[in-house]
Amino acid sequence: MKYKSVFDIIGPVMVGPSSSHTAGAARIGLVARKLFGRQPEWARISFYGSFAETYRGHGTDVAIVAGLLGFDTFDDRIPDALAIAQAAGMDVSFSAEEAIPHHPNTARVRIGDGKGELELVGVSIGGGKIEIIELNGFELKLSGHHPALLIMHNDRYGTIGAVASALAKHAINIGHMEVSRKEKGKEALMTIEVDQPLTDELLQELEQLPNIIQVTKLVD
């Protein structure tokens, strides 16, 4: 059950015209911005399915760039996002892809600057709700609506248990958790959505655990 109340169906407070094509797209861009940790210098955005067919008319392109600029769904600057991005020196390009997507409202967002790059795939599932289903080649399921941890780690025995113990020590309840890896014994990605705020003290403790490569906090 993806919808818990009538407000999930109606959608969020937003700049229109569409909760799925506009608000959802803005949230995909915003999650990418939060995970990247800063405003990117460039963005390559590919649309699939319904997004590919209607992204100009429904403002999906404008909304996803607004998210990359850090604008939330209700920000009245959304209609001017492309111009604002251009003025800020962000090089943005769009493409409509013919491949059949996992979901009809799918976007692949690749962003970067001189320090690094990030690539994610997001889907807008209606009512402004989204799921991030891929991050830098790792499969995952991230709603972007709850405090979350993305923990890159070496695929070793006891690593997941150590992370879970650290969360329990700080009285953090896990709402959703999954692990994705490309190859046994290599790098893996833990995705953990939680019910309580995530403190800097907890993050520092997680970063010191054996086999942990990187800890990224995503806050609703």
Short mmCIF file of C-alpha atoms in Angstrom, two decimals:
data_model
loop_
_atom_site.label_atom_id
_atom_site.label_comp_id
_atom_site.label_asym_id
_atom_site.label_seq_id
_atom_site.Cartn_x
_atom_site.Cartn_y
_atom_site.Cartn_z
CA MET A 1 0.00 0.00 0.00
CA LYS A 2 1.80 3.12 -1.21
CA TYR A 3 -0.84 5.64 -0.09
CA LYS A 4 -1.58 6.14 3.60
CA SER A 5 -4.01 9.05 3.39
CA VAL A 6 -6.14 11.06 1.00
CA PHE A 7 -3.37 13.70 0.97
CA ASP A 8 -1.00 11.19 -0.66
CA ILE A 9 -3.51 10.84 -3.52
CA ILE A 10 -4.26 14.55 -3.87
CA GLY A 11 -0.56 15.33 -3.78
CA PRO A 12 1.69 17.79 -1.97
CA VAL A 13 1.55 21.56 -1.83
CA MET A 14 3.18 22.33 -5.14
CA VAL A 15 3.65 24.46 -8.20
CA GLY A 16 1.72 22.65 -10.98
CA PRO A 17 0.54 21.46 -13.32
CA SER A 18 0.93 17.79 -12.32
CA SER A 19 1.71 16.02 -9.06
CA SER A 20 3.38 13.12 -10.85
CA HIS A 21 5.07 14.97 -13.73
CA THR A 22 5.95 18.16 -11.85
CA ALA A 23 6.04 17.62 -8.08
CA GLY A 24 7.44 14.11 -8.43
CA ALA A 25 10.10 15.30 -10.86
CA ALA A 26 11.09 18.14 -8.52
CA ARG A 27 11.53 15.64 -5.71
CA ILE A 28 13.70 13.37 -7.86
CA GLY A 29 15.94 16.34 -8.63
CA LEU A 30 15.97 17.41 -4.98
CA VAL A 31 17.04 13.95 -3.78
CA ALA A 32 19.84 13.96 -6.37
CA ARG A 33 20.95 17.38 -5.09
CA LYS A 34 20.90 16.22 -1.45
CA LEU A 35 22.85 13.05 -2.20
CA PHE A 36 25.41 14.99 -4.25
CA GLY A 37 25.73 17.44 -1.37
CA ARG A 38 26.06 20.60 -3.44
CA GLN A 39 24.80 22.31 -6.57
CA PRO A 40 26.16 20.48 -9.64
CA GLU A 41 27.97 22.26 -12.43
CA TRP A 42 26.27 20.11 -15.07
CA ALA A 43 23.32 17.76 -15.46
CA ARG A 44 22.40 15.19 -18.10
CA ILE A 45 18.76 14.18 -17.70
CA SER A 46 17.12 11.34 -19.65
CA PHE A 47 13.36 10.78 -19.66
CA TYR A 48 11.57 7.49 -20.30
CA GLY A 49 7.99 6.40 -20.92
CA SER A 50 5.35 9.03 -20.22
CA PHE A 51 8.03 11.45 -19.03
CA ALA A 52 9.71 11.23 -22.44
CA GLU A 53 6.45 11.93 -24.27
CA THR A 54 5.20 14.88 -22.22
CA TYR A 55 8.11 16.37 -20.26
CA ARG A 56 8.01 19.74 -22.04
CA GLY A 57 4.26 20.27 -21.82
CA HIS A 58 4.02 19.17 -18.19
CA GLY A 59 7.09 21.07 -17.02
CA THR A 60 8.97 17.93 -15.99
CA ASP A 61 12.24 19.35 -17.33
CA VAL A 62 11.76 22.61 -15.43
CA ALA A 63 10.78 20.78 -12.22
CA ILE A 64 13.69 18.37 -12.15
CA VAL A 65 16.17 21.22 -12.63
CA ALA A 66 14.38 23.12 -9.85
CA GLY A 67 15.07 20.17 -7.58
CA LEU A 68 18.74 20.22 -8.57
CA LEU A 69 18.78 23.89 -7.56
CA GLY A 70 17.43 22.89 -4.13
CA PHE A 71 13.85 24.12 -4.68
CA ASP A 72 11.04 22.15 -3.00
CA THR A 73 7.70 21.39 -4.68
CA PHE A 74 6.02 24.57 -3.36
CA ASP A 75 8.80 27.00 -4.33
CA ASP A 76 7.43 29.78 -6.55
CA ARG A 77 10.78 29.95 -8.39
CA ILE A 78 10.12 26.58 -10.09
CA PRO A 79 8.74 28.07 -13.35
CA ASP A 80 12.00 30.04 -13.78
CA ALA A 81 14.31 27.14 -12.87
CA LEU A 82 15.91 26.76 -16.32
CA ALA A 83 16.80 30.43 -16.47
CA ILE A 84 18.08 30.40 -12.89
CA ALA A 85 20.23 27.34 -13.62
CA GLN A 86 21.66 29.00 -16.72
CA ALA A 87 22.45 32.18 -14.79
CA ALA A 88 24.18 30.06 -12.14
CA GLY A 89 26.36 28.45 -14.81
CA MET A 90 24.77 25.00 -14.67
CA ASP A 91 25.05 23.23 -18.03
CA VAL A 92 21.84 21.20 -18.48
CA SER A 93 20.74 18.91 -21.29
CA PHE A 94 17.70 16.66 -21.77
CA SER A 95 17.02 13.58 -23.87
CA ALA A 96 13.90 11.50 -24.54
CA GLU A 97 14.73 7.79 -24.58
CA GLU A 98 12.84 5.04 -26.38
CA ALA A 99 13.78 2.20 -24.02
CA ILE A 100 10.88 0.66 -22.10
CA PRO A 101 11.27 1.75 -18.47
CA HIS A 102 10.64 0.03 -15.16
CA HIS A 103 7.86 2.60 -14.59
CA PRO A 104 6.21 4.98 -17.12
CA ASN A 105 7.35 8.08 -15.20
CA THR A 106 11.10 7.42 -15.09
CA ALA A 107 14.06 9.79 -15.16
CA ARG A 108 17.80 9.09 -15.14
CA VAL A 109 19.75 11.99 -13.66
CA ARG A 110 23.51 12.27 -14.07
CA ILE A 111 25.13 15.26 -12.38
CA GLY A 112 28.64 16.33 -11.58
CA ASP A 113 31.35 18.91 -11.16
CA GLY A 114 35.13 18.98 -10.91
CA LYS A 115 35.03 16.98 -7.67
CA GLY A 116 32.80 14.07 -8.65
CA GLU A 117 29.71 12.66 -10.32
CA LEU A 118 26.46 10.99 -9.30
CA GLU A 119 23.89 9.06 -11.30
CA LEU A 120 20.47 7.96 -10.12
CA VAL A 121 17.23 6.66 -11.57
CA GLY A 122 13.99 7.90 -10.06
CA VAL A 123 10.33 7.14 -10.71
CA SER A 124 7.32 9.29 -9.90
CA ILE A 125 4.60 6.96 -8.62
CA GLY A 126 1.78 9.53 -8.29
CA GLY A 127 0.62 12.13 -5.81
CA GLY A 128 4.09 13.66 -5.70
CA LYS A 129 5.54 10.45 -4.25
CA ILE A 130 8.77 9.06 -5.69
CA GLU A 131 11.12 6.12 -5.46
CA ILE A 132 14.83 6.13 -6.23
CA ILE A 133 15.53 2.71 -7.75
CA GLU A 134 19.18 3.01 -8.76
CA LEU A 135 22.18 4.94 -7.47
CA ASN A 136 25.57 4.79 -9.19
CA GLY A 137 24.71 1.39 -10.60
CA PHE A 138 23.39 -0.08 -7.34
CA GLU A 139 19.74 -1.15 -7.15
CA LEU A 140 17.81 0.25 -4.20
CA LYS A 141 14.41 1.44 -3.04
CA LEU A 142 14.45 4.89 -1.48
CA SER A 143 11.32 7.00 -1.02
CA GLY A 144 13.03 10.28 -0.13
CA HIS A 145 10.25 10.95 2.40
CA HIS A 146 12.05 9.77 5.56
CA PRO A 147 15.44 10.31 7.17
CA ALA A 148 17.77 7.85 5.48
CA LEU A 149 21.33 6.56 5.43
CA LEU A 150 23.17 5.36 2.36
CA ILE A 151 26.22 3.42 3.46
CA MET A 152 28.82 2.29 0.96
CA HIS A 153 30.82 -0.57 2.42
CA ASN A 154 32.96 -3.59 1.67
CA ASP A 155 30.86 -6.75 1.46
CA ARG A 156 32.21 -8.44 4.60
CA TYR A 157 30.76 -10.58 7.37
CA GLY A 158 29.38 -8.61 10.33
CA THR A 159 29.21 -5.19 8.66
CA ILE A 160 25.41 -5.04 8.51
CA GLY A 161 25.14 -6.23 12.11
CA ALA A 162 27.58 -3.56 13.28
CA VAL A 163 25.57 -0.82 11.58
CA ALA A 164 22.29 -2.13 13.05
CA SER A 165 23.87 -2.26 16.53
CA ALA A 166 25.04 1.34 16.23
CA LEU A 167 21.54 2.46 15.26
CA ALA A 168 20.03 0.55 18.20
CA LYS A 169 22.55 2.14 20.56
CA HIS A 170 21.26 5.57 19.50
CA ALA A 171 17.59 4.44 19.76
CA ILE A 172 17.06 4.69 16.01
CA ASN A 173 14.29 2.47 14.63
CA ILE A 174 14.75 1.05 11.11
CA GLY A 175 11.67 1.46 8.93
CA HIS A 176 13.15 -0.03 5.76
CA MET A 177 16.53 -1.55 5.01
CA GLU A 178 18.07 -3.30 2.03
CA VAL A 179 21.50 -4.15 0.71
CA SER A 180 22.62 -4.12 -2.91
CA ARG A 181 25.91 -5.38 -4.32
CA LYS A 182 27.28 -5.76 -7.82
CA GLU A 183 29.59 -8.65 -7.00
CA LYS A 184 30.11 -10.91 -3.98
CA GLY A 185 32.86 -9.68 -1.69
CA LYS A 186 33.21 -6.29 -3.41
CA GLU A 187 31.55 -2.94 -2.71
CA ALA A 188 27.95 -2.95 -1.51
CA LEU A 189 25.34 -0.32 -0.63
CA MET A 190 23.11 -0.31 2.45
CA THR A 191 19.94 1.78 2.17
CA ILE A 192 18.31 2.44 5.53
CA GLU A 193 15.21 4.57 6.13
CA VAL A 194 14.59 5.38 9.79
CA ASP A 195 11.96 6.94 12.04
CA GLN A 196 14.12 9.29 14.13
CA PRO A 197 16.50 12.17 13.32
CA LEU A 198 20.07 11.21 12.46
CA THR A 199 22.74 12.94 14.54
CA ASP A 200 26.27 13.87 13.53
CA GLU A 201 27.51 11.77 16.46
CA LEU A 202 25.86 8.68 14.95
CA LEU A 203 27.31 9.39 11.51
CA GLN A 204 30.81 9.75 12.94
CA GLU A 205 30.41 6.47 14.80
CA LEU A 206 29.24 4.69 11.64
CA GLU A 207 32.16 6.10 9.64
CA GLN A 208 34.60 4.54 12.13
CA LEU A 209 33.17 1.01 11.80
CA PRO A 210 35.26 -1.61 9.98
CA ASN A 211 34.61 -1.98 6.24
CA ILE A 212 32.66 1.30 5.95
CA ILE A 213 33.69 3.34 2.91
CA GLN A 214 31.23 6.27 2.95
CA VAL A 215 28.18 7.32 4.95
CA THR A 216 25.66 9.73 3.41
CA LYS A 217 22.70 11.17 5.31
CA LEU A 218 19.49 12.09 3.52
CA VAL A 219 17.01 14.03 5.65
CA ASP A 220 13.37 14.53 4.72
#
